[in-house]
Amino acid sequence: MREEEVLRRTWAEIDLDALAWNYHAARRRIGPEVRYLGVVKADAYGHGAVQISRKLEELGCDYLAVSSLDEARELREGGITGPVLILGHTPPEMTAQLLRWNITQTVSALAKAEAYSEAAQAAGGTLRVHIKVDTGMSRLGFLVRDGHFTDGVQAIARACALPNLEPEGIFTHFSCSDSDTPSDRDYTTEQFRVFTAVLDALAQGGRRFPLRHCANSGALARYPETFLDMVRPGIALYGGDRDAEAMGMRPVMTLKSCVSTIKILDPGTEISYGRTCRTEGRRRVGVLPIGYADGLFRGLSNRMSFWTEAGPAPILGRICMDMTMADLSDLPEVRVGSAVEVFGTHQRADTLAEMLDTIPYELVCAVSKRVPRLYLEGGQVKERSLRIMA
Ligand SMILES: *Cc1c(COP(=O)(O)O)cnc(C)c1O
């Protein structure tokens, strides 16, 4: 497929200079001593895990994190050689693969630690692990709150003493560090207090960890006291949310489409599935080759506008699987072939996320595999990737 043909449909521009900008902004915040773990799970929030990881390594990022063994392997096969942490579960039966690919595994319970330890002994290797502590997210992790404190600390100490495990790190995850309401601030402060109490109790028993980490993007923006040895931001790196904007970061992804056809519709014409839109006057209507199968949420039907250089082009009727109609009546400059922006530099993903009562994470992750990613650096297209052709 020739590049022009790809560009005539829908594509996502990934601005690697914006990624560098965001990385440096985060670096200035955390200082030179604190390590930086870039979260590249879910195909780097839809941006392309291998390309983003390569750039992060080049920028001096210390660690990368993904959610599964498959994602970790994709990085290794893509030539990423630095440390990679799996934040989620890996079946202990796959320990040999963790060793083979030199991947760090999260350990979230004593029984898991025992299973990894046995499997690592059988495979004749030592598995690098990070202990996950549940301080209030109630997802993965050793229970340590309230009445569970003493048992939890003991279980962690026992897990760390098992043969063929190298406990390199310990971490927890905040559930509401991106919120400014007083009760959420109290909750985050309490999560951090419990985490440091666990660290202190373990240190008293002689167990210290080189990498203690807990700060996600919300904490990077609000709680410098939580940076410890390493921070772990995801969305901020991609410049996708309000916190990122407040920290001076820029959106890395811009999703674009273009006008494939223009037609003049008579007054009273009904547009798209379900006839949810009826033209009042004569309308100049553009058909755009983007739909919910590309990641344009159908819930945005009749609500959002595409951004064009001449002004906003409101969506008319329902978003279809592969196409969407937009009103170009007031935008005579927009012609067949003109590019439009769905979200990114001019129209933030936040704005659309708010219309959908969701978060910008969901919008960037939803950009589907048939949408080519164009990697831009210094204004040039450096690389192009299309998942379904790979
Ligand atoms: C996804 C994730 C992060 C990154 O969260 P952001 O809100 O995107 O900064 C950090 N830590 C863990 C454990 C995660 O699962």
Coordinates of N, CA and C in Angstrom, one line a residue, residues 33-226:
E33 N 17.9 12.5 40.4 CA 18.1 11.3 41.2 C 17.0 10.3 41.1
V34 N 15.8 10.8 40.9 CA 14.7 9.9 40.9 C 14.6 9.2 39.5
R35 N 14.4 7.9 39.5 CA 14.3 7.2 38.3 C 12.9 7.3 37.6
Y36 N 12.9 7.1 36.4 CA 11.7 7.3 35.6 C 11.3 6.0 34.9
L37 N 10.1 5.5 35.3 CA 9.5 4.3 34.6 C 8.4 4.8 33.7
G38 N 8.6 4.5 32.4 CA 7.5 4.9 31.4 C 6.5 3.8 31.3
V39 N 5.3 4.1 31.5 CA 4.2 3.0 31.4 C 3.8 2.9 29.9
V40 N 4.1 1.8 29.3 CA 3.8 1.6 27.9 C 2.9 0.4 27.6
K41 N 2.1 0.1 28.7 CA 1.1 -1.0 28.5 C 0.0 -0.6 27.5
A42 N -0.8 -1.6 27.0 CA -1.8 -1.3 26.1 C -1.3 -0.6 24.8
D43 N -0.2 -1.2 24.3 CA 0.4 -0.6 23.1 C 0.7 0.9 23.3
A44 N 1.3 1.2 24.5 CA 1.6 2.6 24.9 C 0.4 3.4 24.7
Y45 N -0.7 3.0 25.4 CA -1.9 3.8 25.4 C -2.3 4.1 23.9
G46 N -2.1 3.1 23.1 CA -2.6 3.2 21.7 C -1.5 3.9 20.8
H47 N -0.4 4.3 21.3 CA 0.6 5.1 20.5 C 1.6 4.3 19.8
G48 N 1.6 3.0 20.2 CA 2.6 2.1 19.6 C 3.8 1.8 20.5
A49 N 3.7 0.6 21.2 CA 4.6 0.3 22.3 C 6.1 0.3 21.9
V50 N 6.4 -0.3 20.8 CA 7.8 -0.4 20.4 C 8.4 1.0 20.1
Q51 N 7.7 1.7 19.3 CA 8.2 3.0 18.8 C 8.3 4.0 20.0
I52 N 7.3 4.0 20.9 CA 7.4 4.8 22.1 C 8.5 4.4 23.0
S53 N 8.7 3.1 23.2 CA 9.7 2.6 24.1 C 11.1 2.9 23.6
R54 N 11.3 2.8 22.2 CA 12.6 3.1 21.6 C 12.9 4.6 21.9
K55 N 12.0 5.4 21.7 CA 12.2 6.9 22.0 C 12.5 7.1 23.5
L56 N 11.7 6.5 24.3 CA 11.9 6.7 25.8 C 13.3 6.2 26.2
E57 N 13.8 5.1 25.6 CA 15.1 4.6 26.0 C 16.2 5.6 25.5
E58 N 15.9 6.1 24.3 CA 16.9 7.1 23.8 C 16.9 8.4 24.7
L59 N 15.8 8.7 25.3 CA 15.7 9.9 26.1 C 16.3 9.7 27.5
G60 N 16.6 8.4 27.8 CA 17.2 8.1 29.1 C 16.2 7.6 30.2
C61 N 15.1 7.1 29.7 CA 14.1 6.5 30.6 C 14.7 5.3 31.2
D62 N 14.5 5.1 32.6 CA 15.2 4.0 33.3 C 14.5 2.7 33.3
Y63 N 13.2 2.7 33.1 CA 12.5 1.4 33.2 C 11.2 1.5 32.4
L64 N 10.7 0.4 31.9 CA 9.4 0.4 31.2 C 8.5 -0.5 31.9
A65 N 7.2 -0.3 31.7 CA 6.2 -1.2 32.3 C 5.1 -1.5 31.3
V66 N 4.7 -2.8 31.4 CA 3.6 -3.3 30.5 C 2.6 -4.1 31.4
S67 N 1.6 -4.6 30.8 CA 0.6 -5.3 31.7 C 0.7 -6.8 31.5
S68 N 1.4 -7.4 30.5 CA 1.4 -8.8 30.3 C 2.7 -9.3 29.7
L69 N 2.8 -10.6 29.7 CA 4.0 -11.2 29.1 C 4.1 -11.0 27.6
D70 N 2.9 -11.0 27.0 CA 2.9 -10.8 25.5 C 3.4 -9.4 25.2
E71 N 2.9 -8.4 26.0 CA 3.4 -7.1 25.8 C 4.9 -6.9 26.0
A72 N 5.4 -7.6 27.0 CA 6.8 -7.5 27.3 C 7.6 -8.1 26.2
R73 N 7.1 -9.3 25.7 CA 7.8 -9.9 24.6 C 7.9 -9.1 23.4
E74 N 6.8 -8.4 23.1 CA 6.7 -7.5 21.9 C 7.9 -6.5 22.0
L75 N 8.1 -6.0 23.2 CA 9.2 -5.0 23.4 C 10.5 -5.6 23.1
R76 N 10.8 -6.8 23.7 CA 12.1 -7.5 23.5 C 12.3 -7.8 22.0
E77 N 11.2 -8.3 21.4 CA 11.4 -8.6 19.9 C 11.5 -7.4 19.1
G78 N 11.1 -6.3 19.6 CA 11.2 -5.0 18.9 C 12.6 -4.3 19.2
G79 N 13.4 -5.0 20.0 CA 14.8 -4.6 20.2 C 15.0 -3.7 21.5
I80 N 14.0 -3.7 22.4 CA 14.1 -3.0 23.6 C 14.9 -3.9 24.6
T81 N 16.0 -3.3 25.1 CA 16.9 -4.2 26.0 C 16.9 -3.8 27.4
G82 N 16.3 -2.6 27.8 CA 16.4 -2.1 29.1 C 15.4 -2.9 30.0
P83 N 15.4 -2.5 31.3 CA 14.5 -3.3 32.2 C 13.0 -3.0 31.9
V84 N 12.2 -4.2 32.0 CA 10.8 -4.1 31.7 C 10.1 -4.8 32.9
L85 N 9.1 -4.1 33.4 CA 8.3 -4.7 34.5 C 6.9 -5.0 34.0
I86 N 6.4 -6.2 34.4 CA 5.0 -6.6 34.1 C 4.2 -6.2 35.3
L87 N 3.3 -5.3 35.2 CA 2.5 -4.8 36.3 C 1.4 -5.8 36.7
G88 N 1.0 -6.6 35.7 CA -0.2 -7.5 36.0 C 0.3 -8.9 36.3
H89 N -0.6 -9.9 36.1 CA -0.4 -11.3 36.5 C 0.3 -12.0 35.3
T90 N 1.2 -12.9 35.7 CA 1.7 -13.8 34.7 C 1.6 -15.2 35.4
P91 N 1.0 -16.2 34.7 CA 0.9 -17.5 35.3 C 2.3 -18.0 35.7
P92 N 2.5 -18.5 36.9 CA 3.8 -19.0 37.3 C 4.4 -20.1 36.3
E93 N 3.5 -20.8 35.6 CA 4.0 -21.7 34.6 C 4.9 -21.1 33.5
M94 N 4.7 -19.8 33.4 CA 5.5 -19.1 32.4 C 6.8 -18.4 32.9
T95 N 7.2 -18.8 34.1 CA 8.4 -18.2 34.7 C 9.6 -18.4 33.8
A96 N 9.7 -19.6 33.1 CA 10.9 -19.8 32.3 C 11.0 -18.7 31.2
Q97 N 9.8 -18.3 30.7 CA 9.8 -17.3 29.7 C 10.2 -15.9 30.2
L98 N 9.7 -15.7 31.5 CA 10.1 -14.4 32.1 C 11.6 -14.3 32.2
L99 N 12.2 -15.5 32.6 CA 13.7 -15.5 32.7 C 14.4 -15.4 31.3
R100 N 13.8 -16.1 30.4 CA 14.4 -16.1 29.1 C 14.4 -14.7 28.4
W101 N 13.3 -13.9 28.7 CA 13.2 -12.6 28.1 C 13.8 -11.5 29.0
N102 N 14.2 -11.9 30.2 CA 14.8 -11.0 31.2 C 13.8 -9.9 31.6
I103 N 12.6 -10.4 32.1 CA 11.5 -9.5 32.4 C 11.3 -9.5 34.0
T104 N 11.0 -8.4 34.5 CA 10.7 -8.3 35.9 C 9.2 -8.5 36.2
Q105 N 8.9 -9.3 37.2 CA 7.5 -9.7 37.4 C 7.0 -9.1 38.7
T106 N 5.8 -8.6 38.7 CA 5.1 -8.1 39.9 C 4.7 -9.3 40.7
V107 N 4.9 -9.3 42.0 CA 4.4 -10.3 42.9 C 3.4 -9.7 43.9
S108 N 2.2 -10.3 43.8 CA 1.1 -9.6 44.5 C 0.5 -10.5 45.7
A109 N 1.1 -11.6 46.0 CA 0.7 -12.4 47.1 C 1.7 -13.5 47.4
L110 N 1.7 -14.0 48.7 CA 2.7 -15.0 49.1 C 2.7 -16.3 48.2
A111 N 1.4 -16.7 48.0 CA 1.3 -18.0 47.2 C 1.9 -17.9 45.8
K112 N 1.7 -16.7 45.2 CA 2.3 -16.4 43.9 C 3.8 -16.4 44.0
A113 N 4.4 -15.8 45.0 CA 5.8 -15.7 45.2 C 6.4 -17.1 45.3
E114 N 5.7 -18.0 46.1 CA 6.1 -19.4 46.2 C 6.2 -20.1 44.9
A115 N 5.1 -19.9 44.1 CA 5.0 -20.6 42.8 C 6.1 -20.1 41.9
Y116 N 6.4 -18.8 41.9 CA 7.5 -18.2 41.0 C 8.8 -18.7 41.5
S117 N 9.0 -18.8 42.8 CA 10.3 -19.3 43.4 C 10.6 -20.7 42.9
E118 N 9.5 -21.6 43.1 CA 9.7 -23.0 42.7 C 10.0 -23.1 41.2
A119 N 9.3 -22.3 40.4 CA 9.5 -22.4 38.9 C 10.8 -21.9 38.5
A120 N 11.3 -20.8 39.2 CA 12.6 -20.3 38.9 C 13.7 -21.2 39.3
Q121 N 13.5 -21.9 40.4 CA 14.5 -23.0 40.8 C 14.6 -24.1 39.8
A122 N 13.4 -24.5 39.3 CA 13.3 -25.6 38.3 C 14.0 -25.1 37.0
A123 N 13.8 -23.9 36.7 CA 14.4 -23.4 35.4 C 15.9 -23.0 35.6
G124 N 16.3 -23.0 36.8 CA 17.7 -22.7 37.1 C 18.1 -21.2 36.9
G125 N 17.1 -20.3 37.2 CA 17.4 -18.9 37.1 C 16.9 -18.1 38.3
T126 N 17.2 -16.8 38.3 CA 16.7 -16.0 39.4 C 15.8 -14.9 38.8
L127 N 14.5 -14.9 39.3 CA 13.5 -14.0 38.8 C 13.5 -12.7 39.5
R128 N 13.7 -11.6 38.8 CA 13.7 -10.3 39.4 C 12.2 -9.9 39.6
V129 N 11.9 -9.5 40.9 CA 10.5 -9.2 41.2 C 10.3 -7.8 41.9
H130 N 9.1 -7.3 41.7 CA 8.7 -6.1 42.4 C 7.5 -6.5 43.2
I131 N 7.5 -6.2 44.5 CA 6.3 -6.6 45.4 C 5.3 -5.5 45.2
K132 N 4.0 -6.0 45.1 CA 2.9 -5.0 44.9 C 2.1 -5.0 46.2
V133 N 1.9 -3.8 46.8 CA 1.2 -3.6 48.1 C -0.1 -3.0 47.8
D134 N -1.2 -3.6 48.4 CA -2.5 -3.0 48.2 C -2.8 -2.0 49.3
T135 N -2.7 -0.7 49.1 CA -2.9 0.3 50.1 C -4.3 0.9 50.0
G136 N -5.1 0.4 49.1 CA -6.4 1.1 49.0 C -7.0 1.0 47.6
M137 N -6.3 0.5 46.6 CA -6.9 0.3 45.3 C -7.8 -0.9 45.2
S138 N -7.4 -1.9 46.1 CA -8.2 -3.2 46.2 C -8.2 -3.9 44.8
R139 N -7.0 -3.9 44.2 CA -6.8 -4.6 43.0 C -5.8 -5.7 43.3
L140 N -4.6 -5.6 42.6 CA -3.6 -6.6 43.0 C -2.8 -6.1 44.2
G141 N -2.2 -7.0 44.9 CA -1.3 -6.6 46.0 C -1.5 -7.3 47.3
F142 N -0.4 -7.3 48.1 CA -0.5 -7.8 49.5 C -1.4 -6.9 50.3
L143 N -2.4 -7.5 51.0 CA -3.3 -6.7 51.9 C -2.5 -6.2 53.1
V144 N -2.5 -4.9 53.4 CA -1.8 -4.4 54.5 C -2.5 -3.4 55.3
R145 N -3.8 -3.2 54.9 CA -4.5 -2.1 55.7 C -5.1 -2.6 57.0
D146 N -5.1 -1.7 57.9 CA -5.8 -1.9 59.2 C -5.3 -3.3 59.8
G147 N -6.3 -4.2 60.1 CA -5.9 -5.4 60.7 C -5.0 -6.3 60.0
H148 N -4.8 -6.0 58.7 CA -3.9 -6.9 57.9 C -2.5 -6.5 57.9
F149 N -2.1 -5.4 58.6 CA -0.8 -4.9 58.5 C 0.3 -5.9 58.9
T150 N 0.2 -6.4 60.1 CA 1.3 -7.3 60.6 C 1.5 -8.5 59.7
D151 N 0.3 -9.2 59.4 CA 0.4 -10.4 58.6 C 0.9 -10.0 57.2
G152 N 0.5 -8.9 56.7 CA 0.9 -8.4 55.3 C 2.4 -8.2 55.3
V153 N 2.9 -7.5 56.3 CA 4.4 -7.3 56.3 C 5.1 -8.6 56.4
Q154 N 4.6 -9.5 57.2 CA 5.3 -10.8 57.4 C 5.3 -11.6 56.1
A155 N 4.1 -11.5 55.4 CA 4.0 -12.3 54.1 C 5.0 -11.7 53.1
I156 N 5.1 -10.4 53.1 CA 6.1 -9.8 52.1 C 7.5 -10.2 52.5
A157 N 7.8 -10.1 53.7 CA 9.2 -10.5 54.2 C 9.5 -12.0 53.8
R158 N 8.5 -12.8 54.0 CA 8.7 -14.2 53.6 C 8.9 -14.4 52.1
A159 N 8.0 -13.7 51.3 CA 8.1 -13.8 49.9 C 9.5 -13.3 49.4
C160 N 10.0 -12.3 50.0 CA 11.3 -11.7 49.6 C 12.5 -12.7 49.9
A161 N 12.3 -13.5 51.0 CA 13.4 -14.4 51.4 C 13.4 -15.7 50.6
L162 N 12.4 -15.9 49.7 CA 12.4 -17.2 49.0 C 13.5 -17.3 48.0
P163 N 14.0 -18.6 47.8 CA 15.1 -18.8 46.9 C 14.8 -18.4 45.4
N164 N 15.8 -18.0 44.7 CA 15.7 -17.7 43.3 C 14.7 -16.6 42.9
L165 N 14.4 -15.7 43.9 CA 13.7 -14.5 43.6 C 14.6 -13.3 44.0
E166 N 14.7 -12.3 43.2 CA 15.5 -11.1 43.6 C 14.5 -9.9 43.7
P167 N 14.2 -9.6 45.0 CA 13.3 -8.5 45.2 C 13.9 -7.1 45.0
E168 N 13.8 -6.7 43.8 CA 14.4 -5.4 43.4 C 13.6 -4.2 43.8
G169 N 12.3 -4.4 43.8 CA 11.4 -3.2 44.0 C 10.2 -3.5 44.8
I170 N 9.5 -2.5 45.2 CA 8.2 -2.6 45.9 C 7.4 -1.4 45.5
F171 N 6.1 -1.6 45.3 CA 5.3 -0.5 44.9 C 3.8 -0.6 45.3
T172 N 3.1 0.5 45.2 CA 1.7 0.5 45.4 C 1.1 1.5 44.3
H173 N -0.2 1.4 44.2 CA -0.9 2.2 43.2 C -2.0 3.1 43.8
F174 N -2.1 4.4 43.4 CA -3.1 5.3 44.0 C -4.4 5.2 43.2
S175 N -5.5 5.3 43.9 CA -6.8 5.1 43.2 C -7.4 6.5 42.8
C176 N -6.9 7.6 43.5 CA -7.6 8.9 43.2 C -6.6 10.0 43.3
S177 N -5.3 9.8 43.0 CA -4.3 10.9 43.1 C -4.5 12.0 42.1
D178 N -5.4 11.7 41.1 CA -5.7 12.8 40.1 C -6.9 13.7 40.5
S179 N -7.3 13.5 41.7 CA -8.5 14.3 42.2 C -8.1 15.4 43.2
D180 N -8.8 16.5 43.1 CA -8.5 17.6 44.1 C -9.5 17.7 45.2
T181 N -10.5 16.8 45.3 CA -11.4 16.9 46.3 C -10.8 16.5 47.7
P182 N -11.1 17.2 48.8 CA -10.4 17.0 50.0 C -10.5 15.5 50.5
S183 N -11.6 14.8 50.3 CA -11.6 13.4 50.8 C -10.7 12.5 49.9
D184 N -10.6 12.8 48.6 CA -9.7 12.1 47.8 C -8.2 12.4 48.1
R185 N -7.9 13.6 48.5 CA -6.6 14.0 48.9 C -6.2 13.2 50.2
D186 N -7.2 13.2 51.1 CA -7.0 12.4 52.4 C -6.7 11.0 52.1
Y187 N -7.5 10.4 51.1 CA -7.4 9.0 50.8 C -6.0 8.7 50.3
T188 N -5.5 9.6 49.4 CA -4.2 9.4 48.8 C -3.1 9.5 49.8
T189 N -3.2 10.5 50.7 CA -2.3 10.7 51.8 C -2.2 9.4 52.7
E190 N -3.4 8.9 52.9 CA -3.5 7.7 53.8 C -2.8 6.5 53.0
Q191 N -3.1 6.4 51.7 CA -2.4 5.3 51.0 C -0.9 5.4 51.1
F192 N -0.4 6.6 51.0 CA 1.0 6.8 51.0 C 1.6 6.5 52.4
R193 N 0.8 6.9 53.5 CA 1.2 6.7 54.8 C 1.3 5.2 55.1
V194 N 0.3 4.4 54.6 CA 0.4 3.0 54.8 C 1.6 2.4 54.1
F195 N 1.8 2.8 52.9 CA 2.9 2.3 52.1 C 4.3 2.6 52.8
T196 N 4.4 3.8 53.3 CA 5.7 4.1 54.0 C 5.8 3.3 55.3
A197 N 4.7 3.1 56.0 CA 4.7 2.3 57.2 C 5.1 0.9 56.9
V198 N 4.7 0.3 55.8 CA 5.1 -1.0 55.4 C 6.6 -1.0 55.1
L199 N 7.1 0.0 54.4 CA 8.5 0.1 54.1 C 9.3 0.1 55.3
D200 N 8.9 0.9 56.3 CA 9.6 1.1 57.6 C 9.6 -0.3 58.3
A201 N 8.5 -0.9 58.4 CA 8.4 -2.2 59.1 C 9.3 -3.2 58.5
L202 N 9.4 -3.3 57.1 CA 10.2 -4.2 56.4 C 11.7 -3.9 56.7
A203 N 12.0 -2.5 56.7 CA 13.4 -2.1 56.9 C 13.9 -2.5 58.3
Q204 N 12.9 -2.5 59.3 CA 13.3 -2.9 60.6 C 13.7 -4.4 60.7
G205 N 13.1 -5.1 59.8 CA 13.5 -6.6 59.7 C 14.6 -6.8 58.7
G206 N 15.2 -5.7 58.3 CA 16.4 -5.8 57.4 C 16.2 -5.9 56.0
R207 N 14.9 -5.7 55.5 CA 14.6 -5.8 54.1 C 14.4 -4.4 53.5
R208 N 15.4 -4.1 52.6 CA 15.3 -2.8 51.9 C 15.3 -3.0 50.4
F209 N 14.6 -2.1 49.7 CA 14.4 -2.3 48.3 C 15.1 -1.2 47.5
P210 N 15.9 -1.5 46.5 CA 16.5 -0.4 45.7 C 15.4 0.5 45.0
L211 N 14.3 -0.1 44.6 CA 13.3 0.7 43.9 C 12.0 0.7 44.6
R212 N 11.7 1.8 45.3 CA 10.4 2.0 45.9 C 9.6 3.0 45.0
H213 N 8.4 2.6 44.6 CA 7.7 3.5 43.7 C 6.2 3.5 43.8
C214 N 5.6 4.6 43.6 CA 4.1 4.7 43.7 C 3.5 5.8 42.8
A215 N 4.3 6.8 42.4 CA 3.7 8.0 41.8 C 3.2 7.7 40.3
N216 N 1.9 7.7 40.1 CA 1.4 7.7 38.7 C 1.3 9.2 38.3
S217 N 0.6 9.4 37.2 CA 0.5 10.8 36.6 C -0.1 11.8 37.6
G218 N -1.2 11.4 38.3 CA -1.9 12.2 39.2 C -0.9 12.6 40.3
A219 N -0.1 11.7 40.8 CA 0.8 12.0 41.9 C 2.0 12.8 41.4
L220 N 2.4 12.6 40.1 CA 3.5 13.4 39.6 C 3.1 14.9 39.6
A221 N 1.8 15.1 39.3 CA 1.3 16.5 39.3 C 1.1 17.1 40.7
R222 N 0.8 16.2 41.7 CA 0.3 16.8 43.0 C 1.2 16.4 44.2
Y223 N 1.8 15.3 44.2 CA 2.4 14.8 45.4 C 3.9 14.5 45.3
P224 N 4.8 15.5 45.3 CA 6.2 15.3 45.1 C 6.8 14.4 46.2
E225 N 6.2 14.4 47.4 CA 6.7 13.6 48.5 C 6.6 12.1 48.2
T226 N 5.8 11.7 47.2 CA 5.6 10.3 46.9 C 6.6 9.8 45.8

